[in-house]
GROMACS .gro file of C-alpha atoms in nm:
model
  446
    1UNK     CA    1 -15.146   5.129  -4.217
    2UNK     CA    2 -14.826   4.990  -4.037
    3UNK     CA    3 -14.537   5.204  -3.930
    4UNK     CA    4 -14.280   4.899  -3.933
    5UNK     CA    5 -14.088   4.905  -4.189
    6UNK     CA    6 -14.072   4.565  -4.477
    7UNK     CA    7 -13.687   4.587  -4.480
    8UNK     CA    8 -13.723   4.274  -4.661
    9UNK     CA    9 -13.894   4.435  -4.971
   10UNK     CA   10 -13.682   4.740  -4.980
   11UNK     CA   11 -13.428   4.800  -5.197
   12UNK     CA   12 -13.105   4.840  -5.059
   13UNK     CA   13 -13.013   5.123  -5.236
   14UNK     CA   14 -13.243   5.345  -5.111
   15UNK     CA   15 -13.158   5.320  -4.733
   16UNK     CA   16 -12.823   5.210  -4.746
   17UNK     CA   17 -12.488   5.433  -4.717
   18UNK     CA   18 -12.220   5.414  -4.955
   19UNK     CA   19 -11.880   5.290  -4.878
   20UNK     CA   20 -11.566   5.448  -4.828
   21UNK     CA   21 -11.355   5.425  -5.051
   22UNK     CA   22 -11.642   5.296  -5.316
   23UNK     CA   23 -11.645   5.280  -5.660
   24UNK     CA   24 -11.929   5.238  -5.905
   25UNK     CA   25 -12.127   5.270  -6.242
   26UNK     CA   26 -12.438   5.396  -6.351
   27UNK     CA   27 -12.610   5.256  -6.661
   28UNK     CA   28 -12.907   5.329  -6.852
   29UNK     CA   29 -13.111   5.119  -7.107
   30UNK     CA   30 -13.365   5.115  -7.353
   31UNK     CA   31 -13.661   4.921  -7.374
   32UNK     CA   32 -13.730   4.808  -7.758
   33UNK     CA   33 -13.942   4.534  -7.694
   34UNK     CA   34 -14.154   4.486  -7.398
   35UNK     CA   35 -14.132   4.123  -7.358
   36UNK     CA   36 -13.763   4.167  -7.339
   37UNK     CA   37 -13.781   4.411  -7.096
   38UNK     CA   38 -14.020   4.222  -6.859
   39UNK     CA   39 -13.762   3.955  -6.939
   40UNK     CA   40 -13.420   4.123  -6.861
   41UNK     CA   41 -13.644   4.242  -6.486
   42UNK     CA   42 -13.690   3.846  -6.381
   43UNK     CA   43 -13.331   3.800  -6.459
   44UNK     CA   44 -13.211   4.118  -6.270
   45UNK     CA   45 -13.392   4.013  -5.929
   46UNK     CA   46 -13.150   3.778  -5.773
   47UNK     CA   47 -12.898   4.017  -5.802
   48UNK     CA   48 -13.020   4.283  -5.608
   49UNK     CA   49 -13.016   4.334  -5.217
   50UNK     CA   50 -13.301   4.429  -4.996
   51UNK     CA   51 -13.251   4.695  -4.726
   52UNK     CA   52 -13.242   4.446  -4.460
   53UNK     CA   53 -12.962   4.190  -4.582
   54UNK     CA   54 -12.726   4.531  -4.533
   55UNK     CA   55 -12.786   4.658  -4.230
   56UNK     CA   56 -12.547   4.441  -4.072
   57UNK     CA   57 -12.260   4.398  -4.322
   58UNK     CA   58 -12.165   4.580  -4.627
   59UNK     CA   59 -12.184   4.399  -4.914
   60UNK     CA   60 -11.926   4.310  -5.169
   61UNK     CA   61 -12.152   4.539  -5.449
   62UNK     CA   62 -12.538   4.609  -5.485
   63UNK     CA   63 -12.751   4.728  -5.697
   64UNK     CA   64 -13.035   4.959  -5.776
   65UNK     CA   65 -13.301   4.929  -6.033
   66UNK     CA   66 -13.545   5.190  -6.147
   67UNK     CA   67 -13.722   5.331  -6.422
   68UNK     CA   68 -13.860   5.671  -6.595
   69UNK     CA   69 -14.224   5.720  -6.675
   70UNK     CA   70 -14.091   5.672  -7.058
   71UNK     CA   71 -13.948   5.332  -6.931
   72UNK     CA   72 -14.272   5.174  -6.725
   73UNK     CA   73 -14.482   5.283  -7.051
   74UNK     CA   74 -14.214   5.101  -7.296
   75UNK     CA   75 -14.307   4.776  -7.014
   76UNK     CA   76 -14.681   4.786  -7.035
   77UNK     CA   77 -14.788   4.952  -6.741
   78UNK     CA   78 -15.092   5.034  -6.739
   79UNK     CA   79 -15.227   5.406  -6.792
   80UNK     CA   80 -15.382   5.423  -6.506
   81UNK     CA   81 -15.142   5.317  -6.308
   82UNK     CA   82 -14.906   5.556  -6.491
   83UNK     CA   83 -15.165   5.878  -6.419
   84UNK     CA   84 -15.116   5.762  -6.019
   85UNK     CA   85 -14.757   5.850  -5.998
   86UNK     CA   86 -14.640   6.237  -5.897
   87UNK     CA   87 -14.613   6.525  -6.210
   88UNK     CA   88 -14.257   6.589  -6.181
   89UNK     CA   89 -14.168   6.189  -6.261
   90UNK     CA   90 -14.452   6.210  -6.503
   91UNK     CA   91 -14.374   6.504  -6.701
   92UNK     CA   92 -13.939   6.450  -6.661
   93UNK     CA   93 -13.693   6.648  -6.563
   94UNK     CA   94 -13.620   6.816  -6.889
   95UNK     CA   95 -13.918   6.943  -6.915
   96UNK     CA   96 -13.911   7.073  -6.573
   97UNK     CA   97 -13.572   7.197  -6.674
   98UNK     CA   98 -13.685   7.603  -6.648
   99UNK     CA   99 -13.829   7.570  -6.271
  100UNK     CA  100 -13.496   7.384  -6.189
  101UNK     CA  101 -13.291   7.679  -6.308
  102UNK     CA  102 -13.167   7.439  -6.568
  103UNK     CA  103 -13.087   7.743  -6.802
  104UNK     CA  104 -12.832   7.881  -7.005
  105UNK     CA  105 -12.523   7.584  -7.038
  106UNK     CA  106 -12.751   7.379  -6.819
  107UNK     CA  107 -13.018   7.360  -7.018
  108UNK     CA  108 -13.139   7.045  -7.177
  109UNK     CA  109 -13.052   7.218  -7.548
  110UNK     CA  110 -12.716   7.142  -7.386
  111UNK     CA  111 -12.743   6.797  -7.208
  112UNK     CA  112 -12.549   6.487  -7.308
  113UNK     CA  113 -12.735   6.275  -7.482
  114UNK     CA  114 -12.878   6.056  -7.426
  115UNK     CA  115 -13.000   6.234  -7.091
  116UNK     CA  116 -13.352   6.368  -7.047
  117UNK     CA  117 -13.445   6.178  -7.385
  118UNK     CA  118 -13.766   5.967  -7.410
  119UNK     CA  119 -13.504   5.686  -7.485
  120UNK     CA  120 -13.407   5.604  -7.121
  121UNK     CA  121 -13.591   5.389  -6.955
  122UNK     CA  122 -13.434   5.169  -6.701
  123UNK     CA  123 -13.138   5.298  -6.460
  124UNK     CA  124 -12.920   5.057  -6.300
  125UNK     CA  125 -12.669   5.170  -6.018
  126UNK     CA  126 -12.394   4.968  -5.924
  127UNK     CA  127 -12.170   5.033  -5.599
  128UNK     CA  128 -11.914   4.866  -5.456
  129UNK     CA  129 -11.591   4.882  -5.200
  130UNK     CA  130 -11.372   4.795  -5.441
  131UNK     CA  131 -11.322   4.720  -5.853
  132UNK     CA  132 -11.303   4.406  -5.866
  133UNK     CA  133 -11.633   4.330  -5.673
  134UNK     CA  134 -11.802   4.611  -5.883
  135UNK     CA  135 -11.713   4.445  -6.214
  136UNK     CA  136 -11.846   4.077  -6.111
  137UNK     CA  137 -12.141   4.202  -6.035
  138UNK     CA  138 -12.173   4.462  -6.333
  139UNK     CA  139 -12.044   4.180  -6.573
  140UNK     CA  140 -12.347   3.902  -6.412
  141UNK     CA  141 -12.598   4.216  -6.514
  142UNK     CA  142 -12.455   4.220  -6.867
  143UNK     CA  143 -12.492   3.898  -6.956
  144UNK     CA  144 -12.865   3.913  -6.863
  145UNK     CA  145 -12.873   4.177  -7.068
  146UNK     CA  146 -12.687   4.054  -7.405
  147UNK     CA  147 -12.969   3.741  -7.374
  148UNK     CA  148 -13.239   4.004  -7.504
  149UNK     CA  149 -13.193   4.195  -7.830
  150UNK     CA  150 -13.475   4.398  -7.724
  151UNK     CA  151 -13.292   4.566  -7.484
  152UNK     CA  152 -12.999   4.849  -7.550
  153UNK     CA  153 -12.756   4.991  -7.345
  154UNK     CA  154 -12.697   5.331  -7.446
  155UNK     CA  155 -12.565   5.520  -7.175
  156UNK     CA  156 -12.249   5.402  -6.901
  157UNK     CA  157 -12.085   5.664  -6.640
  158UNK     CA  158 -11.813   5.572  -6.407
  159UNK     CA  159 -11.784   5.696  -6.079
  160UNK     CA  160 -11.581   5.660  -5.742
  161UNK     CA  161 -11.426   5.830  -5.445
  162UNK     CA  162 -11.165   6.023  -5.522
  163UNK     CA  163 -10.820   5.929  -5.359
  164UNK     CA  164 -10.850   6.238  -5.173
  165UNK     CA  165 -11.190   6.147  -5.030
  166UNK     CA  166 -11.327   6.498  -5.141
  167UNK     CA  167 -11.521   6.604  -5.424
  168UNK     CA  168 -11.372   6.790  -5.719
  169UNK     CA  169 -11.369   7.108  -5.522
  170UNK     CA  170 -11.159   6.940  -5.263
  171UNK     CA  171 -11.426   6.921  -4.994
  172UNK     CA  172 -11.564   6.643  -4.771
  173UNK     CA  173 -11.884   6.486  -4.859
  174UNK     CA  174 -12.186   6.298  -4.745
  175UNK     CA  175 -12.194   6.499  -4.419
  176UNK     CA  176 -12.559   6.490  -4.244
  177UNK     CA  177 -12.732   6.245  -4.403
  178UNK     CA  178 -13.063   6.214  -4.205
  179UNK     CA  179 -13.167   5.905  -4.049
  180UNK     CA  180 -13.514   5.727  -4.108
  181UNK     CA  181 -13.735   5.554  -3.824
  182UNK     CA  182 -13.720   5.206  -3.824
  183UNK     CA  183 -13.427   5.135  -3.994
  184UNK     CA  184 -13.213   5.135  -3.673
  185UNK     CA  185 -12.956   5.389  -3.778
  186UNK     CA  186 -12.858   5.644  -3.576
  187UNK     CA  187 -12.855   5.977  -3.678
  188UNK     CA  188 -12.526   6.134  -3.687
  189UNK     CA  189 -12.714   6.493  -3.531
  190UNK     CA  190 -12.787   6.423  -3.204
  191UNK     CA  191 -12.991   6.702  -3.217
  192UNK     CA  192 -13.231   6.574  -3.531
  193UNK     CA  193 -13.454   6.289  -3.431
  194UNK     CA  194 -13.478   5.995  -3.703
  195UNK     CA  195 -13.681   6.146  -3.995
  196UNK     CA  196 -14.036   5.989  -4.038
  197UNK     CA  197 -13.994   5.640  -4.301
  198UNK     CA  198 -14.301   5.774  -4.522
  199UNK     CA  199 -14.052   6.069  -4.588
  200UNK     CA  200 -13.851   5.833  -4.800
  201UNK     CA  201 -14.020   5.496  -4.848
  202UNK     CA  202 -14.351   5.528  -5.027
  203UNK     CA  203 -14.617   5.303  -4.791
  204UNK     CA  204 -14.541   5.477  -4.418
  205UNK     CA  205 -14.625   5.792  -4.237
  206UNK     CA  206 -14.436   6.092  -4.330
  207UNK     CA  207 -14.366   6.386  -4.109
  208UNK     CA  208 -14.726   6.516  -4.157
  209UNK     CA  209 -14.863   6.173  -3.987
  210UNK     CA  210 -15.006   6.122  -4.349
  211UNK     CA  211 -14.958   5.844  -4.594
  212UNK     CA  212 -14.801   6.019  -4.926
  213UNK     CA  213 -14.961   5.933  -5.225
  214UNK     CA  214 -14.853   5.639  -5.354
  215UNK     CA  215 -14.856   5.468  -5.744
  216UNK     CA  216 -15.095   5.205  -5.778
  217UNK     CA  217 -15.170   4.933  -5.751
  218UNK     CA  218 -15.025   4.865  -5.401
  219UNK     CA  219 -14.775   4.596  -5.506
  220UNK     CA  220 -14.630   4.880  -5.750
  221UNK     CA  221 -14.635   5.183  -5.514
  222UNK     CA  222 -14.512   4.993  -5.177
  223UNK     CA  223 -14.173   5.026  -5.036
  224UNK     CA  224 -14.047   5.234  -5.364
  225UNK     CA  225 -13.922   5.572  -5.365
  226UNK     CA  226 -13.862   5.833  -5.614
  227UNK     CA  227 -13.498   5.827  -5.727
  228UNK     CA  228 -13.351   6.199  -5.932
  229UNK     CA  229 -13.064   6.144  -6.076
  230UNK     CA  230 -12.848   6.408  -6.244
  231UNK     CA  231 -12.498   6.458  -6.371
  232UNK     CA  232 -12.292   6.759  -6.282
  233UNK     CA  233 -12.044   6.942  -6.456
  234UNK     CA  234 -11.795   7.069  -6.156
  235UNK     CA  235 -11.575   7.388  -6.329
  236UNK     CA  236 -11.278   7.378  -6.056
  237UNK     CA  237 -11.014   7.578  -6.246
  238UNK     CA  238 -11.314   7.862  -6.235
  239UNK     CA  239 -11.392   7.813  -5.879
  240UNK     CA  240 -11.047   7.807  -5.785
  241UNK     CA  241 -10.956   8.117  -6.007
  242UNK     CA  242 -11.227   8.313  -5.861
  243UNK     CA  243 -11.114   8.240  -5.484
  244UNK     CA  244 -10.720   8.320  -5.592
  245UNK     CA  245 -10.864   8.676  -5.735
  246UNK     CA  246 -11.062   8.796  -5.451
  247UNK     CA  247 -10.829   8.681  -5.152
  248UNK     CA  248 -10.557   8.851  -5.001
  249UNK     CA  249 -10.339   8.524  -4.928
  250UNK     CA  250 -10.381   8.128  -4.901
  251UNK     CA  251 -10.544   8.186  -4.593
  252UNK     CA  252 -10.835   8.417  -4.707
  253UNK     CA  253 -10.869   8.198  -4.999
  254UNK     CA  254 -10.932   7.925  -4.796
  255UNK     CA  255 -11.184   8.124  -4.565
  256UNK     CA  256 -11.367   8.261  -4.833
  257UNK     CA  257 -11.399   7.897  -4.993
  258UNK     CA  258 -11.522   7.740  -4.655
  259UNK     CA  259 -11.734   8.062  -4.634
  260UNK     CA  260 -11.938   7.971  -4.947
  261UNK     CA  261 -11.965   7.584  -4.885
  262UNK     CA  262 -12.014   7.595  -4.480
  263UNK     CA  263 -11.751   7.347  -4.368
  264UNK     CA  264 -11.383   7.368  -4.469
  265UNK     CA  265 -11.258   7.162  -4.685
  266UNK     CA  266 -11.227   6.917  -4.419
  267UNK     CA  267 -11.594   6.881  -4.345
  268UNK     CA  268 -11.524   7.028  -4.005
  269UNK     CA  269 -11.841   7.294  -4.003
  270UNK     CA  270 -11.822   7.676  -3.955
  271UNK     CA  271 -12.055   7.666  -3.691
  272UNK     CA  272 -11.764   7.521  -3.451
  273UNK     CA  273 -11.453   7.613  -3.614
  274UNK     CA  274 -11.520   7.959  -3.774
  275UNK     CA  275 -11.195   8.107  -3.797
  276UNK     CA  276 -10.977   7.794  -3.882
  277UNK     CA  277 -10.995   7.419  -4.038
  278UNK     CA  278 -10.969   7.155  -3.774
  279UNK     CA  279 -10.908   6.832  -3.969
  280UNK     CA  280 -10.927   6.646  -3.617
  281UNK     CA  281 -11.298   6.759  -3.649
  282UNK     CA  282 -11.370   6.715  -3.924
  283UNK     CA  283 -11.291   6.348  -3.968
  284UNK     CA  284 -11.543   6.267  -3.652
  285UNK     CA  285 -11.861   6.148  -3.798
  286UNK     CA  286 -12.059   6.285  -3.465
  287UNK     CA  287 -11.884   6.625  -3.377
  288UNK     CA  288 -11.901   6.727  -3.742
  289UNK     CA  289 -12.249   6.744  -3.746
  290UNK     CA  290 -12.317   6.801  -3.395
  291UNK     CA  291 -12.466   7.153  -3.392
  292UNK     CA  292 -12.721   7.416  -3.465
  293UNK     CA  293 -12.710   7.775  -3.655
  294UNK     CA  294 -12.950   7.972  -3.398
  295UNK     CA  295 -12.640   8.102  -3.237
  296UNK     CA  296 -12.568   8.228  -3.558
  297UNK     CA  297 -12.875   8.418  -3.703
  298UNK     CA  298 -12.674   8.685  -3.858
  299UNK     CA  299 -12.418   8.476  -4.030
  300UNK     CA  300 -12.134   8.567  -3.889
  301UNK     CA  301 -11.969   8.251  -3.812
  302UNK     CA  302 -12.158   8.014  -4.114
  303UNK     CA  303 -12.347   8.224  -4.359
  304UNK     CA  304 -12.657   8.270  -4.451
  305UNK     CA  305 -12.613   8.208  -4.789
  306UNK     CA  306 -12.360   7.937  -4.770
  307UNK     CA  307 -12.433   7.596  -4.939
  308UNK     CA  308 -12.509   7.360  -4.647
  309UNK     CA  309 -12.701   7.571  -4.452
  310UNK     CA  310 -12.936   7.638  -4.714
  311UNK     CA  311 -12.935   7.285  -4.838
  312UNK     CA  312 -13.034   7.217  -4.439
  313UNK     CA  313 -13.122   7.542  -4.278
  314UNK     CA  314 -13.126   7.317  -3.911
  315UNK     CA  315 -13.301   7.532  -3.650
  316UNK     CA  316 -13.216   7.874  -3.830
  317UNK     CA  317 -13.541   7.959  -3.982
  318UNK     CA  318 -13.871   8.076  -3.735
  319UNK     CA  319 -13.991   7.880  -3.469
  320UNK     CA  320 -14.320   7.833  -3.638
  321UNK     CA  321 -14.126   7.703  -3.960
  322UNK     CA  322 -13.848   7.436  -3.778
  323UNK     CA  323 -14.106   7.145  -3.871
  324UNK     CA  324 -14.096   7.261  -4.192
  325UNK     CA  325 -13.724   7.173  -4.241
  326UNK     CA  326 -13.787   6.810  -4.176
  327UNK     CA  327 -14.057   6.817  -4.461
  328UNK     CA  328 -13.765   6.914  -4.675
  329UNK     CA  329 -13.482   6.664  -4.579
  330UNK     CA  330 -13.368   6.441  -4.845
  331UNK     CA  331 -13.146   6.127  -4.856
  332UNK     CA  332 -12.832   6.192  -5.101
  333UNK     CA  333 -12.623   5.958  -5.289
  334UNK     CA  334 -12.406   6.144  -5.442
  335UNK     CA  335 -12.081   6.015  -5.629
  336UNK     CA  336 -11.787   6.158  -5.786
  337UNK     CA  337 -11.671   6.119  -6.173
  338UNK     CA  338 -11.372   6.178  -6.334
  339UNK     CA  339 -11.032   6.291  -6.270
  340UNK     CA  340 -10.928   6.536  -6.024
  341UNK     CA  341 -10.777   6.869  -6.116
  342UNK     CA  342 -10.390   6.849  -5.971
  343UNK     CA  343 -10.373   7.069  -5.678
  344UNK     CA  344 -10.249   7.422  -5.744
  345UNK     CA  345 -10.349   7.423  -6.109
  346UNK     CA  346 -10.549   7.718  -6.207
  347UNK     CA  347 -10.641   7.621  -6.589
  348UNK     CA  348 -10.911   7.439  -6.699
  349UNK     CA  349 -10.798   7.116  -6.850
  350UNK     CA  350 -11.084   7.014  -7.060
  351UNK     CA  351 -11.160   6.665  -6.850
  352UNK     CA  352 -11.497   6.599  -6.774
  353UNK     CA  353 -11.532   6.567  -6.374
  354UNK     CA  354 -11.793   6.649  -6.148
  355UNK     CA  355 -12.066   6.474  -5.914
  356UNK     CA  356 -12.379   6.215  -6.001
  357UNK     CA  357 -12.642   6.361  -5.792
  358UNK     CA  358 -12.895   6.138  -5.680
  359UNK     CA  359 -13.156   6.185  -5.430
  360UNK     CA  360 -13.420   5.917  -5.305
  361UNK     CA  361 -13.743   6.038  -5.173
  362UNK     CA  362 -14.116   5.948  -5.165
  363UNK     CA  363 -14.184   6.350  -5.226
  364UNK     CA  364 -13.953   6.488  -5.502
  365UNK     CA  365 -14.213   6.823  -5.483
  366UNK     CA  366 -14.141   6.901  -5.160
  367UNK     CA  367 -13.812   6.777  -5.083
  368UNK     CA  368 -13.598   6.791  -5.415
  369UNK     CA  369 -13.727   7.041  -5.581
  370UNK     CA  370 -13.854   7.280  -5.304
  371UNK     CA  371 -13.497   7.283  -5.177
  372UNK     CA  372 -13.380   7.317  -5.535
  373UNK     CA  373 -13.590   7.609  -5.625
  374UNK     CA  374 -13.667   7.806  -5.292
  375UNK     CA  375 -13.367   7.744  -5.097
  376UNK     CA  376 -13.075   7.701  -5.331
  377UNK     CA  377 -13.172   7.861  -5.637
  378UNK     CA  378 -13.356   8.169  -5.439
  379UNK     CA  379 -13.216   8.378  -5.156
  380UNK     CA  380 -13.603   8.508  -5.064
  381UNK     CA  381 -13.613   8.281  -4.752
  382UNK     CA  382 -13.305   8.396  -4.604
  383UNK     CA  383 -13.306   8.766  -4.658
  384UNK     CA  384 -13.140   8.784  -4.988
  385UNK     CA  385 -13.355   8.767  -5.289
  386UNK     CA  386 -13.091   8.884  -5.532
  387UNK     CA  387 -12.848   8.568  -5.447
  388UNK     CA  388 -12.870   8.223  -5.514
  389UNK     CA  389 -12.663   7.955  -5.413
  390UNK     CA  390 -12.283   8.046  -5.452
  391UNK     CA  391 -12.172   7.688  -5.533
  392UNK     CA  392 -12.420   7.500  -5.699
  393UNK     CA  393 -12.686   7.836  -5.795
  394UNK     CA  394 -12.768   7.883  -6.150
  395UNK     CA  395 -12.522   8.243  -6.205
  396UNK     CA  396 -12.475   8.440  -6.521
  397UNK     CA  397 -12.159   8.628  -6.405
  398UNK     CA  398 -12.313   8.900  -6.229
  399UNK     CA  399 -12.439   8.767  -5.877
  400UNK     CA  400 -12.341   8.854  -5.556
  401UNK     CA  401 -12.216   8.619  -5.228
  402UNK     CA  402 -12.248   8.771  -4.895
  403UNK     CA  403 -12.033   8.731  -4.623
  404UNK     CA  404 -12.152   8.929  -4.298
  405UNK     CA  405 -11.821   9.051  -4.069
  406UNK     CA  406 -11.769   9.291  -3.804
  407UNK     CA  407 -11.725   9.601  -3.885
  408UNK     CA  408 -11.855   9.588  -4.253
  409UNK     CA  409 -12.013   9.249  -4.413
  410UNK     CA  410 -11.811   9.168  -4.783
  411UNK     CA  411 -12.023   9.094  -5.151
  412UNK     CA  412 -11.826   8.906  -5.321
  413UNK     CA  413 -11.975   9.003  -5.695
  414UNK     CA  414 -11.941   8.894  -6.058
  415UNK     CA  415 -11.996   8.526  -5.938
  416UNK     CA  416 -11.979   8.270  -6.239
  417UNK     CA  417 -12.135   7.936  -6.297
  418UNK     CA  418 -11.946   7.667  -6.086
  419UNK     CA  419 -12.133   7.356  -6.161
  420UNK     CA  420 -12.311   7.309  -6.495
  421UNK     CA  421 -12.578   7.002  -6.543
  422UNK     CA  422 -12.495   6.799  -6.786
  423UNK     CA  423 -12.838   6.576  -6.783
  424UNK     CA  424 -13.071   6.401  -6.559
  425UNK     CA  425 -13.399   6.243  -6.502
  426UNK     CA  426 -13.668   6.151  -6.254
  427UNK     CA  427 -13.650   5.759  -6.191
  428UNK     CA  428 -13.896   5.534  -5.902
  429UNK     CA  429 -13.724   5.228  -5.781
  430UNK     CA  430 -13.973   4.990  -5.675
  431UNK     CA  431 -13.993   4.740  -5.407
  432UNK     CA  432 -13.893   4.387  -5.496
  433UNK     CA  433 -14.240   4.237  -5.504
  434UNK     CA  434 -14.316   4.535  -5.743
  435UNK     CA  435 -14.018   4.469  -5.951
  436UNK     CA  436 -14.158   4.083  -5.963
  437UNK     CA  437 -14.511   4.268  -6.064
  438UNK     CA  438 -14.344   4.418  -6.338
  439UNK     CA  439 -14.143   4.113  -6.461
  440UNK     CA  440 -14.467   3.925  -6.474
  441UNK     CA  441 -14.669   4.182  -6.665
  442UNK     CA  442 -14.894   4.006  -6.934
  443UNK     CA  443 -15.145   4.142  -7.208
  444UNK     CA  444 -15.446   4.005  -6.978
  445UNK     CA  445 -15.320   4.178  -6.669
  446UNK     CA  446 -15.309   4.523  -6.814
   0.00000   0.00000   0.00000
């Protein structure tokens, strides 16, 4: 067992931050003939980066390979191998759909196909600074692909920064990403300590001084991680209608949006700017993210309920459960798709526009979905079993936000669905000498 990390085997995708401004693609194939698969994997290879050729420069695009349980069947892996890797990536996230909350439009009756289907099997991601780097690299990938008829592409999503910066709901992103031992990053909470590697790279320690369990054989299991990926319907004309209707003025509205998200919509945080946006703040990558909620325990500055601090509760829960919020801390790569909706405009427009949520972790039990299902979805662990997430919470119209004030605390009620998932899937994105295992997969060997 070594704690030092093989930055050379890594994927880059998995430890390194996206740009800003970045745009970028996300394709997914199908596997029709194995050979061809195991094929299109050699070619693939060269283009990719490993974690440590970016730690010093951002690159002009990179890539990330990985594949569904569906997909490492349709290579040839071996059963056994396959019965080594964790139930949620074995059994998919459609039919985990139900314990998601992945009901009503968001269920996979509802999905785009060809999302949550046994037909994907290989994901690539492709980010870059700008377009034109994006499509040379994206273009090199095709024409390893068009060499093998066994191979189909049958899925392609776009994706970028939006001019603003923001997400579809107009607020700052990417705030308080966590940052793993040994990669050398600093983390941008002076007050969390660099997360355990074995938290996020499968191979290493984790936060319980254990090794997570880890797909076999070694050369398969090491230096991967455990990618979810999922597309999200953002319904902006709703959320914004729904803020106009229960504020007083521009100013409330504003509030009350910050008030359900945490930060204001310039990523400065509640916790040190309750009663006003501070751009100036905001746009510091330390000070943003430079404080704690145990000032706070009653809400009254940063809810309870509000999304970041239940995505990362920080040092709000019991002292006997703060290590417990490290067990849960995931590394997010989420992008933006689509248009946004003109500022000021109340009406849906019909686009399609949301985020690609994607989350890399060597425990998508305990990090993804715990936080998922206990923490976003349920209100139990902070006091309020009746609400779920405002923002990103599976609602049917009838739930309840609230916002504690002096005298009286406010419920916001009748809360509708905001974000709607459109698809997803559990993915693991090997190492590179894994990916090389793969490519040179032969009857004998399995």
């Amino acid at each position: 067992m070594t704690d030092v990390l093989d930055l050379d085997d890594i994927q880059a995708g998995a430890l390194h931050e996206r740009p800003s401004p970045y745009v970028g693609t996300y394709v997914l194939l199908r596997v029709n003939d194995p050979d061809d698969g195991r094929h299109l994997i050699r070619r693939l290879i060269p283009l990719l980066s490993s974690a440590r050729s970016v730690l010093d420069r951002t690159p002009s695009a990179w890539m990330t390979v990985a594949f569904t349980y569906q997909g490492l069947q349709a290579l040839g892996v071996p059963q056994q191998s396959l019965d080594s890797f964790s139930p949620e990536f074995r059994q998919g996230m459609a039919a985990r759909a139900a314990e998601l909350g992945d009901v009503g439009a968001s269920s996979p009756d509802h999905w785009e196909e060809p999302l949550g289907s046994p037909d994907v099997h290989i994901a690539l991601a492709t980010l870059a600074p700008d377009q034109a780097s994006l499509d040379e690299l994206v273009e090199r990938a095709r024409r390893a692909q068009d060499e093998f008829p066994g191979i189909d592409v049958i899925w392609r999503q776009d994706c970028h920064q939006l001019a603003s910066g923001r997400t579809s709901f107009g607020f700052r992103d990417g705030i308080g990403q966590p940052a793993v031992e040994g990669v050398g990053t600093q983390s941008t909470n002076p007050g969390e300590p660099p997360i355990k590697a074995g938290e996020f790279v499968l191979g290493y320690p984790d936060e319980t001084g254990a090794l997570p369990p880890m797909p076999t054989p070694d050369v398969l299991g090491r230096n991967g991680t455990y990618v979810v990926f999922r597309k999200l319907h953002t319904r902006v004309a709703a959320y914004r209608r729904y803020l106009r209707e229960h504020a007083a003025n521009r100013r409330e509205e504003a509030l009350l949006g910050a008030k359900m998200v945490g930060r204001w919509q310039s990523g400065a945080p509640l916790a040190l700017s309750p009663d006003h946006d501070d751009p100036e703040l905001g746009a510091d990558p330390k000070r943003r993210n430079d404080f704690a909620y145990r000032d706070d325990p009653r809400g009254f500055k940063c809810p309870a309920g509000a999304h970041a601090r239940r995505a990362n509760p920080r040092d709000s829960l019991e002292d006997e459960q703060t290590v417990d919020v490290r067990l849960h801390r995931m590394i997010r790569r989420g992008t933006s798709y689509g248009t946004a909706l003109p500022d000021g405009v109340l009406d849906d427009d019909g686009a399609d526009r949301g985020i690609i949520f994607v989350f890399a972790g060597a425990h998508p039990g305990r990090q993804f979905e715990f936080v998922k299902t206990q923490w976003l979805n349920d209100g139990i662990f902070i006091g309020a079993p009746q609400e779920s997430d405002p923002l990103v919470g599976p609602q049917d119209g009838t739930g309840t936000f609230t916002v504690p004030r002096h005298p009286i605390r406010r419920r916001l009620q009748d809360i509708p669905q905001f974000v709607v998932t459109r698809g997803g899937e559990y993915c693991f994105a090997p190492g590179l000498r894994g990916l090389r295992w793969l490519a040179d997969l032969t009857e004998e060997s399995r």
